mmCIF file of C-alpha atoms and ligand atoms in Angstrom:
data_model
loop_
_atom_site.group_PDB
_atom_site.id
_atom_site.type_symbol
_atom_site.label_atom_id
_atom_site.label_comp_id
_atom_site.label_asym_id
_atom_site.label_seq_id
_atom_site.Cartn_x
_atom_site.Cartn_y
_atom_site.Cartn_z
ATOM 1 C CA UNK A 1197 -52.940 96.722 -44.675
ATOM 2 C CA UNK A 1198 -49.924 95.328 -46.047
ATOM 3 C CA UNK A 1199 -49.471 92.180 -47.844
ATOM 4 C CA UNK A 1200 -46.588 89.985 -47.193
ATOM 5 C CA UNK A 1201 -45.092 90.963 -50.422
ATOM 6 C CA UNK A 1202 -45.847 94.601 -49.758
ATOM 7 C CA UNK A 1203 -44.366 94.126 -46.311
ATOM 8 C CA UNK A 1204 -41.464 92.439 -47.875
ATOM 9 C CA UNK A 1205 -41.278 95.239 -50.306
ATOM 10 C CA UNK A 1206 -41.493 97.700 -47.462
ATOM 11 C CA UNK A 1207 -38.909 95.829 -45.481
ATOM 12 C CA UNK A 1208 -36.904 95.534 -48.560
ATOM 13 C CA UNK A 1209 -37.234 99.175 -49.451
ATOM 14 C CA UNK A 1210 -36.759 100.011 -45.782
ATOM 15 C CA UNK A 1211 -33.551 98.066 -45.868
ATOM 16 C CA UNK A 1212 -32.648 99.858 -49.048
ATOM 17 C CA UNK A 1213 -33.416 103.119 -47.336
ATOM 18 C CA UNK A 1214 -31.251 102.216 -44.396
ATOM 19 C CA UNK A 1215 -28.493 101.013 -46.599
ATOM 20 C CA UNK A 1216 -28.866 104.228 -48.552
ATOM 21 C CA UNK A 1217 -28.400 106.284 -45.403
ATOM 22 C CA UNK A 1218 -25.692 104.005 -44.211
ATOM 23 C CA UNK A 1219 -23.929 104.648 -47.472
ATOM 24 C CA UNK A 1220 -24.442 108.388 -47.199
ATOM 25 C CA UNK A 1221 -23.275 108.316 -43.602
ATOM 26 C CA UNK A 1222 -20.229 106.297 -44.352
ATOM 27 C CA UNK A 1223 -19.598 108.614 -47.290
ATOM 28 C CA UNK A 1224 -19.964 111.588 -45.001
ATOM 29 C CA UNK A 1225 -17.785 109.912 -42.442
ATOM 30 C CA UNK A 1226 -15.164 109.328 -45.045
ATOM 31 C CA UNK A 1227 -15.533 112.900 -46.240
ATOM 32 C CA UNK A 1228 -15.324 114.203 -42.690
ATOM 33 C CA UNK A 1229 -12.352 112.011 -42.046
ATOM 34 C CA UNK A 1230 -10.776 113.197 -45.266
ATOM 35 C CA UNK A 1231 -11.649 116.781 -44.399
ATOM 36 C CA UNK A 1232 -10.092 116.255 -40.976
ATOM 37 C CA UNK A 1233 -6.976 114.704 -42.466
ATOM 38 C CA UNK A 1234 -6.779 117.462 -45.057
ATOM 39 C CA UNK A 1235 -7.254 120.204 -42.501
ATOM 40 C CA UNK A 1236 -4.769 118.619 -40.108
ATOM 41 C CA UNK A 1237 -2.276 118.127 -42.884
ATOM 42 C CA UNK A 1238 -3.069 121.626 -44.145
ATOM 43 C CA UNK A 1239 -2.356 122.890 -40.709
ATOM 44 C CA UNK A 1240 0.876 120.900 -40.520
ATOM 45 C CA UNK A 1241 1.720 122.094 -44.025
ATOM 46 C CA UNK A 1242 0.866 125.638 -43.025
ATOM 47 C CA UNK A 1243 3.080 125.431 -39.982
ATOM 48 C CA UNK A 1244 5.833 123.765 -42.002
ATOM 49 C CA UNK A 1245 5.615 126.399 -44.716
ATOM 50 C CA UNK A 1246 5.594 129.094 -42.041
ATOM 51 C CA UNK A 1247 8.631 127.653 -40.315
ATOM 52 C CA UNK A 1248 10.401 127.120 -43.622
ATOM 53 C CA UNK A 1249 9.535 130.651 -44.669
ATOM 54 C CA UNK A 1250 11.029 131.862 -41.415
ATOM 55 C CA UNK A 1251 14.193 129.902 -42.163
ATOM 56 C CA UNK A 1252 14.280 131.194 -45.719
ATOM 57 C CA UNK A 1253 13.967 134.730 -44.433
ATOM 58 C CA UNK A 1254 16.622 134.153 -41.810
ATOM 59 C CA UNK A 1255 18.874 132.577 -44.410
ATOM 60 C CA UNK A 1256 18.136 135.459 -46.704
ATOM 61 C CA UNK A 1257 19.141 137.933 -44.016
ATOM 62 C CA UNK A 1258 22.345 136.026 -43.379
ATOM 63 C CA UNK A 1259 23.076 135.889 -47.099
ATOM 64 C CA UNK A 1260 22.356 139.604 -47.459
ATOM 65 C CA UNK A 1261 24.849 140.247 -44.687
ATOM 66 C CA UNK A 1262 27.407 137.991 -46.345
ATOM 67 C CA UNK A 1263 26.834 139.723 -49.682
ATOM 68 C CA UNK A 1264 27.191 143.093 -47.983
ATOM 69 C CA UNK A 1265 30.505 142.005 -46.570
ATOM 70 C CA UNK A 1266 31.601 140.623 -49.926
ATOM 71 C CA UNK A 1267 30.452 143.769 -51.631
ATOM 72 C CA UNK A 1268 32.588 145.813 -49.324
ATOM 73 C CA UNK A 1269 35.755 144.009 -50.138
ATOM 74 C CA UNK A 1270 37.936 147.125 -50.322
ATOM 75 C CA UNK A 1271 37.953 146.907 -46.576
ATOM 76 C CA UNK A 1272 40.669 146.378 -44.071
ATOM 77 C CA UNK A 1273 39.442 142.895 -43.240
ATOM 78 C CA UNK A 1274 42.645 141.733 -44.957
ATOM 79 C CA UNK A 1275 44.867 143.623 -42.521
ATOM 80 C CA UNK A 1276 42.781 142.521 -39.555
ATOM 81 C CA UNK A 1277 43.121 138.952 -40.804
ATOM 82 C CA UNK A 1278 46.902 139.248 -41.106
ATOM 83 C CA UNK A 1279 47.082 140.809 -37.647
ATOM 84 C CA UNK A 1280 45.613 137.603 -36.190
ATOM 85 C CA UNK A 1281 48.276 135.590 -37.974
ATOM 86 C CA UNK A 1282 51.248 137.785 -37.038
ATOM 87 C CA UNK A 1283 53.745 135.623 -35.124
ATOM 88 C CA UNK A 1284 57.405 135.780 -34.255
ATOM 89 C CA UNK A 1285 59.254 133.549 -36.714
ATOM 90 C CA UNK A 1286 57.266 134.437 -39.805
ATOM 91 C CA UNK A 1287 59.009 136.410 -42.507
ATOM 92 C CA UNK A 1288 57.819 139.674 -43.983
ATOM 93 C CA UNK A 1289 57.430 137.781 -47.272
ATOM 94 C CA UNK A 1290 55.033 135.309 -45.553
ATOM 95 C CA UNK A 1291 52.854 138.302 -44.654
ATOM 96 C CA UNK A 1292 52.883 139.515 -48.247
ATOM 97 C CA UNK A 1293 51.957 136.054 -49.555
ATOM 98 C CA UNK A 1294 48.993 135.787 -47.166
ATOM 99 C CA UNK A 1295 47.892 139.320 -48.070
ATOM 100 C CA UNK A 1296 48.066 138.772 -51.815
ATOM 101 C CA UNK A 1297 46.278 135.428 -51.626
ATOM 102 C CA UNK A 1298 43.475 136.913 -49.503
ATOM 103 C CA UNK A 1299 43.012 139.885 -51.820
ATOM 104 C CA UNK A 1300 42.716 137.594 -54.849
ATOM 105 C CA UNK A 1301 40.428 135.113 -53.048
ATOM 106 C CA UNK A 1302 38.074 138.008 -52.304
ATOM 107 C CA UNK A 1303 37.979 138.934 -55.982
ATOM 108 C CA UNK A 1304 40.245 141.971 -55.735
ATOM 109 C CA UNK A 1305 43.475 142.852 -57.505
ATOM 110 C CA UNK A 1306 46.466 144.017 -55.426
ATOM 111 C CA UNK A 1307 47.129 147.622 -56.384
ATOM 112 C CA UNK A 1308 50.577 148.012 -54.810
ATOM 113 C CA UNK A 1309 52.080 145.131 -56.789
ATOM 114 C CA UNK A 1310 54.195 146.625 -59.613
ATOM 115 C CA UNK A 1311 53.025 150.149 -58.737
ATOM 116 C CA UNK A 1312 55.981 152.276 -59.890
ATOM 117 C CA UNK A 1313 57.954 149.043 -59.713
ATOM 118 C CA UNK A 1314 57.030 148.157 -56.125
ATOM 119 C CA UNK A 1315 57.528 144.360 -55.925
ATOM 120 C CA UNK A 1316 54.859 143.266 -53.408
ATOM 121 C CA UNK A 1317 51.155 143.505 -52.463
ATOM 122 C CA UNK A 1318 51.691 144.434 -48.823
ATOM 123 C CA UNK A 1319 54.249 146.945 -47.500
ATOM 124 C CA UNK A 1320 55.758 145.549 -44.305
ATOM 125 C CA UNK A 1321 57.746 148.086 -42.291
ATOM 126 C CA UNK A 1322 59.355 146.985 -39.037
ATOM 127 C CA UNK A 1323 60.312 149.236 -36.087
ATOM 128 C CA UNK A 1324 62.349 152.180 -37.444
ATOM 129 C CA UNK A 1325 60.966 151.564 -40.930
ATOM 130 C CA UNK A 1326 58.198 154.107 -41.450
ATOM 131 C CA UNK A 1327 56.525 152.912 -44.663
ATOM 132 C CA UNK A 1328 57.114 151.047 -47.938
ATOM 133 C CA UNK A 1329 59.251 148.272 -46.429
ATOM 134 C CA UNK A 1330 59.770 145.543 -49.032
ATOM 135 C CA UNK A 1331 58.806 142.031 -47.881
ATOM 136 C CA UNK A 1332 61.667 139.527 -47.948
ATOM 137 C CA UNK A 1333 62.285 135.907 -47.007
ATOM 138 C CA UNK A 1334 65.232 137.027 -44.903
ATOM 139 C CA UNK A 1335 63.477 139.323 -42.461
ATOM 140 C CA UNK A 1336 61.957 137.393 -39.561
ATOM 141 C CA UNK A 1337 59.368 138.977 -37.282
ATOM 142 C CA UNK A 1338 60.501 138.996 -33.661
ATOM 143 C CA UNK A 1339 58.653 139.277 -30.361
ATOM 144 C CA UNK A 1340 58.163 142.949 -29.545
ATOM 145 C CA UNK A 1341 58.552 144.201 -33.125
ATOM 146 C CA UNK A 1342 56.372 147.110 -34.172
ATOM 147 C CA UNK A 1343 55.087 145.955 -37.556
ATOM 148 C CA UNK A 1344 53.349 148.360 -39.938
ATOM 149 C CA UNK A 1345 51.279 146.750 -42.676
ATOM 150 C CA UNK A 1346 50.018 148.754 -45.623
ATOM 151 C CA UNK A 1347 47.941 147.269 -48.408
ATOM 152 C CA UNK A 1348 45.241 148.053 -50.921
ATOM 153 C CA UNK A 1349 43.293 146.573 -53.758
ATOM 154 C CA UNK A 1350 41.205 147.325 -56.783
ATOM 155 C CA UNK A 1351 37.605 146.137 -56.651
ATOM 156 C CA UNK A 1352 35.024 146.944 -59.335
ATOM 157 C CA UNK A 1353 37.445 149.509 -60.754
ATOM 158 C CA UNK A 1354 38.032 151.417 -57.515
ATOM 159 C CA UNK A 1355 41.122 151.527 -55.336
ATOM 160 C CA UNK A 1356 41.372 151.275 -51.583
ATOM 161 C CA UNK A 1357 44.369 151.871 -49.354
ATOM 162 C CA UNK A 1358 44.728 151.089 -45.650
ATOM 163 C CA UNK A 1359 47.458 150.583 -43.063
ATOM 164 C CA UNK A 1360 47.751 149.324 -39.503
ATOM 165 C CA UNK A 1361 50.586 148.977 -36.999
ATOM 166 C CA UNK A 1362 50.817 146.178 -34.451
ATOM 167 C CA UNK A 1363 53.224 145.301 -31.679
ATOM 168 C CA UNK A 1364 53.959 141.580 -31.844
ATOM 169 C CA UNK A 1365 53.466 139.752 -28.536
ATOM 170 C CA UNK A 1366 54.864 141.441 -25.447
ATOM 171 C CA UNK A 1367 56.270 144.747 -26.591
ATOM 172 C CA UNK A 1368 57.779 147.890 -25.201
ATOM 173 C CA UNK A 1369 54.902 149.974 -23.713
ATOM 174 C CA UNK A 1370 56.372 152.986 -25.533
ATOM 175 C CA UNK A 1371 55.715 151.238 -28.842
ATOM 176 C CA UNK A 1372 52.190 150.246 -27.818
ATOM 177 C CA UNK A 1373 51.407 153.848 -26.846
ATOM 178 C CA UNK A 1374 52.800 155.113 -30.147
ATOM 179 C CA UNK A 1375 50.607 152.677 -32.096
ATOM 180 C CA UNK A 1376 47.512 153.743 -30.161
ATOM 181 C CA UNK A 1377 48.269 157.446 -30.566
ATOM 182 C CA UNK A 1378 48.754 157.025 -34.328
ATOM 183 C CA UNK A 1379 45.352 155.401 -34.630
ATOM 184 C CA UNK A 1380 43.769 158.110 -32.511
ATOM 185 C CA UNK A 1381 45.480 160.744 -34.692
ATOM 186 C CA UNK A 1382 43.695 159.301 -37.709
ATOM 187 C CA UNK A 1383 40.307 159.517 -35.991
ATOM 188 C CA UNK A 1384 40.993 163.071 -34.772
ATOM 189 C CA UNK A 1385 42.005 163.990 -38.313
ATOM 190 C CA UNK A 1386 38.934 162.600 -40.034
ATOM 191 C CA UNK A 1387 36.616 164.121 -37.432
ATOM 192 C CA UNK A 1388 37.639 167.422 -39.037
ATOM 193 C CA UNK A 1389 36.833 166.209 -42.555
ATOM 194 C CA UNK A 1390 33.294 167.227 -43.492
ATOM 195 C CA UNK A 1391 31.544 168.682 -46.502
ATOM 196 C CA UNK A 1392 32.237 172.430 -46.583
ATOM 197 C CA UNK A 1393 35.307 172.182 -44.350
ATOM 198 C CA UNK A 1394 38.892 172.630 -45.497
ATOM 199 C CA UNK A 1395 41.425 169.968 -46.369
ATOM 200 C CA UNK A 1396 44.082 171.285 -44.009
ATOM 201 C CA UNK A 1397 41.736 171.029 -41.022
ATOM 202 C CA UNK A 1398 42.695 167.346 -41.065
ATOM 203 C CA UNK A 1399 46.415 168.035 -40.552
ATOM 204 C CA UNK A 1400 45.689 170.651 -37.898
ATOM 205 C CA UNK A 1401 43.541 168.199 -35.917
ATOM 206 C CA UNK A 1402 46.283 165.556 -36.144
ATOM 207 C CA UNK A 1403 48.996 168.015 -35.095
ATOM 208 C CA UNK A 1404 46.862 169.363 -32.232
ATOM 209 C CA UNK A 1405 46.674 165.853 -30.852
ATOM 210 C CA UNK A 1406 50.198 164.562 -31.613
ATOM 211 C CA UNK A 1407 52.396 167.566 -30.790
ATOM 212 C CA UNK A 1408 51.627 167.637 -27.038
ATOM 213 C CA UNK A 1409 52.584 163.941 -26.888
ATOM 214 C CA UNK A 1410 56.078 164.837 -28.078
ATOM 215 C CA UNK A 1411 56.045 162.561 -31.133
ATOM 216 C CA UNK A 1412 57.288 163.540 -34.578
ATOM 217 C CA UNK A 1413 54.868 163.799 -37.502
ATOM 218 C CA UNK A 1414 56.407 162.641 -40.794
ATOM 219 C CA UNK A 1415 56.236 165.418 -43.385
ATOM 220 C CA UNK A 1416 57.996 163.841 -46.350
ATOM 221 C CA UNK A 1417 55.004 161.611 -47.078
ATOM 222 C CA UNK A 1418 51.328 162.527 -47.050
ATOM 223 C CA UNK A 1419 47.851 161.097 -47.561
ATOM 224 C CA UNK A 1420 46.129 161.459 -50.909
ATOM 225 C CA UNK A 1421 43.002 161.443 -53.009
ATOM 226 C CA UNK A 1422 42.007 157.950 -54.157
ATOM 227 C CA UNK A 1423 39.458 156.492 -56.567
ATOM 228 C CA UNK A 1424 40.001 155.170 -60.071
ATOM 229 C CA UNK A 1425 43.712 155.535 -59.242
ATOM 230 C CA UNK A 1426 45.662 154.726 -56.096
ATOM 231 C CA UNK A 1427 47.160 158.188 -55.800
ATOM 232 C CA UNK A 1428 45.023 161.115 -56.885
ATOM 233 C CA UNK A 1429 44.878 164.806 -55.983
ATOM 234 C CA UNK A 1430 44.814 166.334 -53.459
ATOM 235 C CA UNK A 1431 47.751 165.631 -51.155
ATOM 236 C CA UNK A 1432 46.536 165.227 -47.578
ATOM 237 C CA UNK A 1433 49.202 166.451 -45.099
ATOM 238 C CA UNK A 1434 49.215 165.178 -41.521
ATOM 239 C CA UNK A 1435 50.782 168.390 -40.198
ATOM 240 C CA UNK A 1436 50.076 172.138 -40.019
ATOM 241 C CA UNK A 1437 49.919 174.213 -43.176
ATOM 242 C CA UNK A 1438 49.691 177.982 -43.524
ATOM 243 C CA UNK A 1439 46.885 177.721 -46.078
ATOM 244 C CA UNK A 1440 43.446 176.216 -45.428
ATOM 245 C CA UNK A 1441 43.624 173.934 -48.440
ATOM 246 C CA UNK A 1442 40.832 173.113 -50.845
ATOM 247 C CA UNK A 1443 37.252 172.950 -49.705
ATOM 248 C CA UNK A 1444 36.063 169.426 -48.927
ATOM 249 C CA UNK A 1445 32.927 168.286 -50.730
ATOM 250 C CA UNK A 1446 30.758 165.261 -50.083
ATOM 251 C CA UNK A 1447 31.574 162.449 -52.456
ATOM 252 C CA UNK A 1448 35.344 163.039 -52.280
ATOM 253 C CA UNK A 1449 37.360 159.962 -51.355
ATOM 254 C CA UNK A 1450 40.645 160.383 -49.514
ATOM 255 C CA UNK A 1451 43.325 158.143 -48.004
ATOM 256 C CA UNK A 1452 44.214 159.693 -44.644
ATOM 257 C CA UNK A 1453 47.418 158.186 -43.254
ATOM 258 C CA UNK A 1454 49.289 159.680 -40.316
ATOM 259 C CA UNK A 1455 52.861 158.370 -39.949
ATOM 260 C CA UNK A 1456 54.028 159.139 -36.418
ATOM 261 C CA UNK A 1457 57.574 158.761 -35.072
ATOM 262 C CA UNK A 1458 58.519 158.049 -31.483
ATOM 263 C CA UNK A 1459 61.415 160.477 -31.927
ATOM 264 C CA UNK A 1460 61.603 163.415 -34.306
ATOM 265 C CA UNK A 1461 59.843 163.892 -37.632
ATOM 266 C CA UNK A 1462 62.827 163.394 -39.920
ATOM 267 C CA UNK A 1463 63.182 160.399 -42.213
ATOM 268 C CA UNK A 1464 65.680 158.899 -44.654
ATOM 269 C CA UNK A 1465 65.055 157.071 -47.910
ATOM 270 C CA UNK A 1466 66.987 153.819 -48.274
ATOM 271 C CA UNK A 1467 69.008 152.621 -51.250
ATOM 272 C CA UNK A 1468 66.337 150.094 -52.283
ATOM 273 C CA UNK A 1469 64.428 153.196 -53.462
ATOM 274 C CA UNK A 1470 61.430 152.340 -51.296
ATOM 275 C CA UNK A 1471 62.013 151.829 -47.590
ATOM 276 C CA UNK A 1472 61.580 154.998 -45.539
ATOM 277 C CA UNK A 1473 63.225 154.928 -42.101
ATOM 278 C CA UNK A 1474 63.350 157.369 -39.203
ATOM 279 C CA UNK A 1475 66.556 159.383 -39.177
ATOM 280 C CA UNK A 1476 67.055 158.721 -35.450
ATOM 281 C CA UNK A 1477 66.182 155.003 -36.073
ATOM 282 C CA UNK A 1478 63.515 155.093 -33.384
ATOM 283 C CA UNK A 1479 60.223 153.267 -34.087
ATOM 284 C CA UNK A 1480 57.448 154.686 -36.212
ATOM 285 C CA UNK A 1481 53.757 153.782 -36.621
ATOM 286 C CA UNK A 1482 51.269 154.143 -39.465
ATOM 287 C CA UNK A 1483 47.447 154.085 -39.583
ATOM 288 C CA UNK A 1484 45.443 154.628 -42.730
ATOM 289 C CA UNK A 1485 41.941 154.247 -44.129
ATOM 290 C CA UNK A 1486 40.135 155.193 -47.300
ATOM 291 C CA UNK A 1487 37.335 157.600 -46.364
ATOM 292 C CA UNK A 1488 34.327 159.160 -48.062
ATOM 293 C CA UNK A 1489 33.440 162.773 -47.269
ATOM 294 C CA UNK A 1490 29.750 163.170 -46.387
ATOM 295 C CA UNK A 1491 27.478 165.797 -44.808
ATOM 296 C CA UNK A 1492 28.306 164.397 -41.402
ATOM 297 C CA UNK A 1493 31.079 162.144 -40.132
ATOM 298 C CA UNK A 1494 33.096 160.635 -42.995
ATOM 299 C CA UNK A 1495 32.352 157.075 -43.928
ATOM 300 C CA UNK A 1496 35.346 154.780 -43.530
ATOM 301 C CA UNK A 1497 35.269 152.688 -46.663
ATOM 302 C CA UNK A 1498 38.153 150.447 -45.677
ATOM 303 C CA UNK A 1499 36.684 149.389 -42.348
ATOM 304 C CA UNK A 1500 33.976 146.706 -41.926
ATOM 305 C CA UNK A 1501 30.799 148.494 -40.815
ATOM 306 C CA UNK A 1502 30.766 149.609 -37.221
ATOM 307 C CA UNK A 1503 34.296 148.447 -36.443
ATOM 308 C CA UNK A 1504 36.900 150.834 -35.154
ATOM 309 C CA UNK A 1505 40.042 148.756 -35.414
HETATM 310 N N1 MF3 B 1912 49.673 153.716 -48.628
HETATM 311 C C1 MF3 B 1912 50.850 153.857 -49.424
HETATM 312 C C2 MF3 B 1912 50.996 155.277 -49.891
HETATM 313 O O1 MF3 B 1912 49.997 155.906 -50.154
HETATM 314 C C3 MF3 B 1912 50.788 152.979 -50.630
HETATM 315 C C4 MF3 B 1912 52.087 152.776 -51.257
HETATM 316 S S1 MF3 B 1912 51.920 151.798 -52.618
HETATM 317 C C5 MF3 B 1912 53.473 151.332 -53.005
HETATM 318 O O2 MF3 B 1912 52.093 155.732 -50.012
HETATM 319 F F1 MF3 B 1912 53.348 150.511 -53.974
HETATM 320 F F2 MF3 B 1912 54.110 152.397 -53.365
HETATM 321 F F3 MF3 B 1912 54.043 150.797 -51.989
HETATM 322 CO CO1 CO B 1913 48.202 155.658 -49.044
#
């Protein structure tokens, strides 16, 4: 039996009970809602972090690549860059200015400038000029010119040296063929340069390729060792020698630089004390890279990875 007051009490406590549960339920609901919000936001956060992480990693990869490129500054990127800018109407001095500025922008120091008194950072040799042409404001590049560019720089204490020849615009097919053969001569030459081989194998490989084409191989100038100095031992001839030359060892760094004439091999030295020209005044081409001797194929230090240009 319940008395009114008991009943009241019961009802009252029942109400309390209900309210109690209602409170717990609403608390739980809030907690569940919170848990849901948290887990959804966690999920969103997780996805966001994941996506961001992906971006960071991608960015990191890109940066690593950029740093790799920057770290390999003694590379011919400078010559490739100039080759895109080569135009009739520019002067050989313009080319030198662009070259020097690019070298310095990349954190290098031009190593030709003031070398034995040489007055520029890039040698620009046009047509019959073989190498060491001195840039000037008076010499304008013309359509069809065969332009040889030679430049180098010091980076982190080490020298690099590289050269390329280009025919500007529409040129004589003879010149184009000469330029291509000179480049190929370089690659034939270095294919013979491996640890344990002999230095003069390089010149033999170049001569084996060039002689049947009827071109002249310049003998008055040669390639060279390179490292802490621009020109180091040994000399690297581009032609046949009687001796086998020194043994090549991995770790050696050489500048291999065939200079190939359309006509015969002979050259003259001009009165400016630098410019070398072909004696028959026919065009000449030059191709050079700084290479590292390894167990296998040499590494081309002056060429951006994978390129063959
Ligand atoms: N590649 C050229 C050579 O080995 C570099 C000449 S540097 C110069 O002869 F300053 F002499 F031009
Ligand atoms: Co050189």
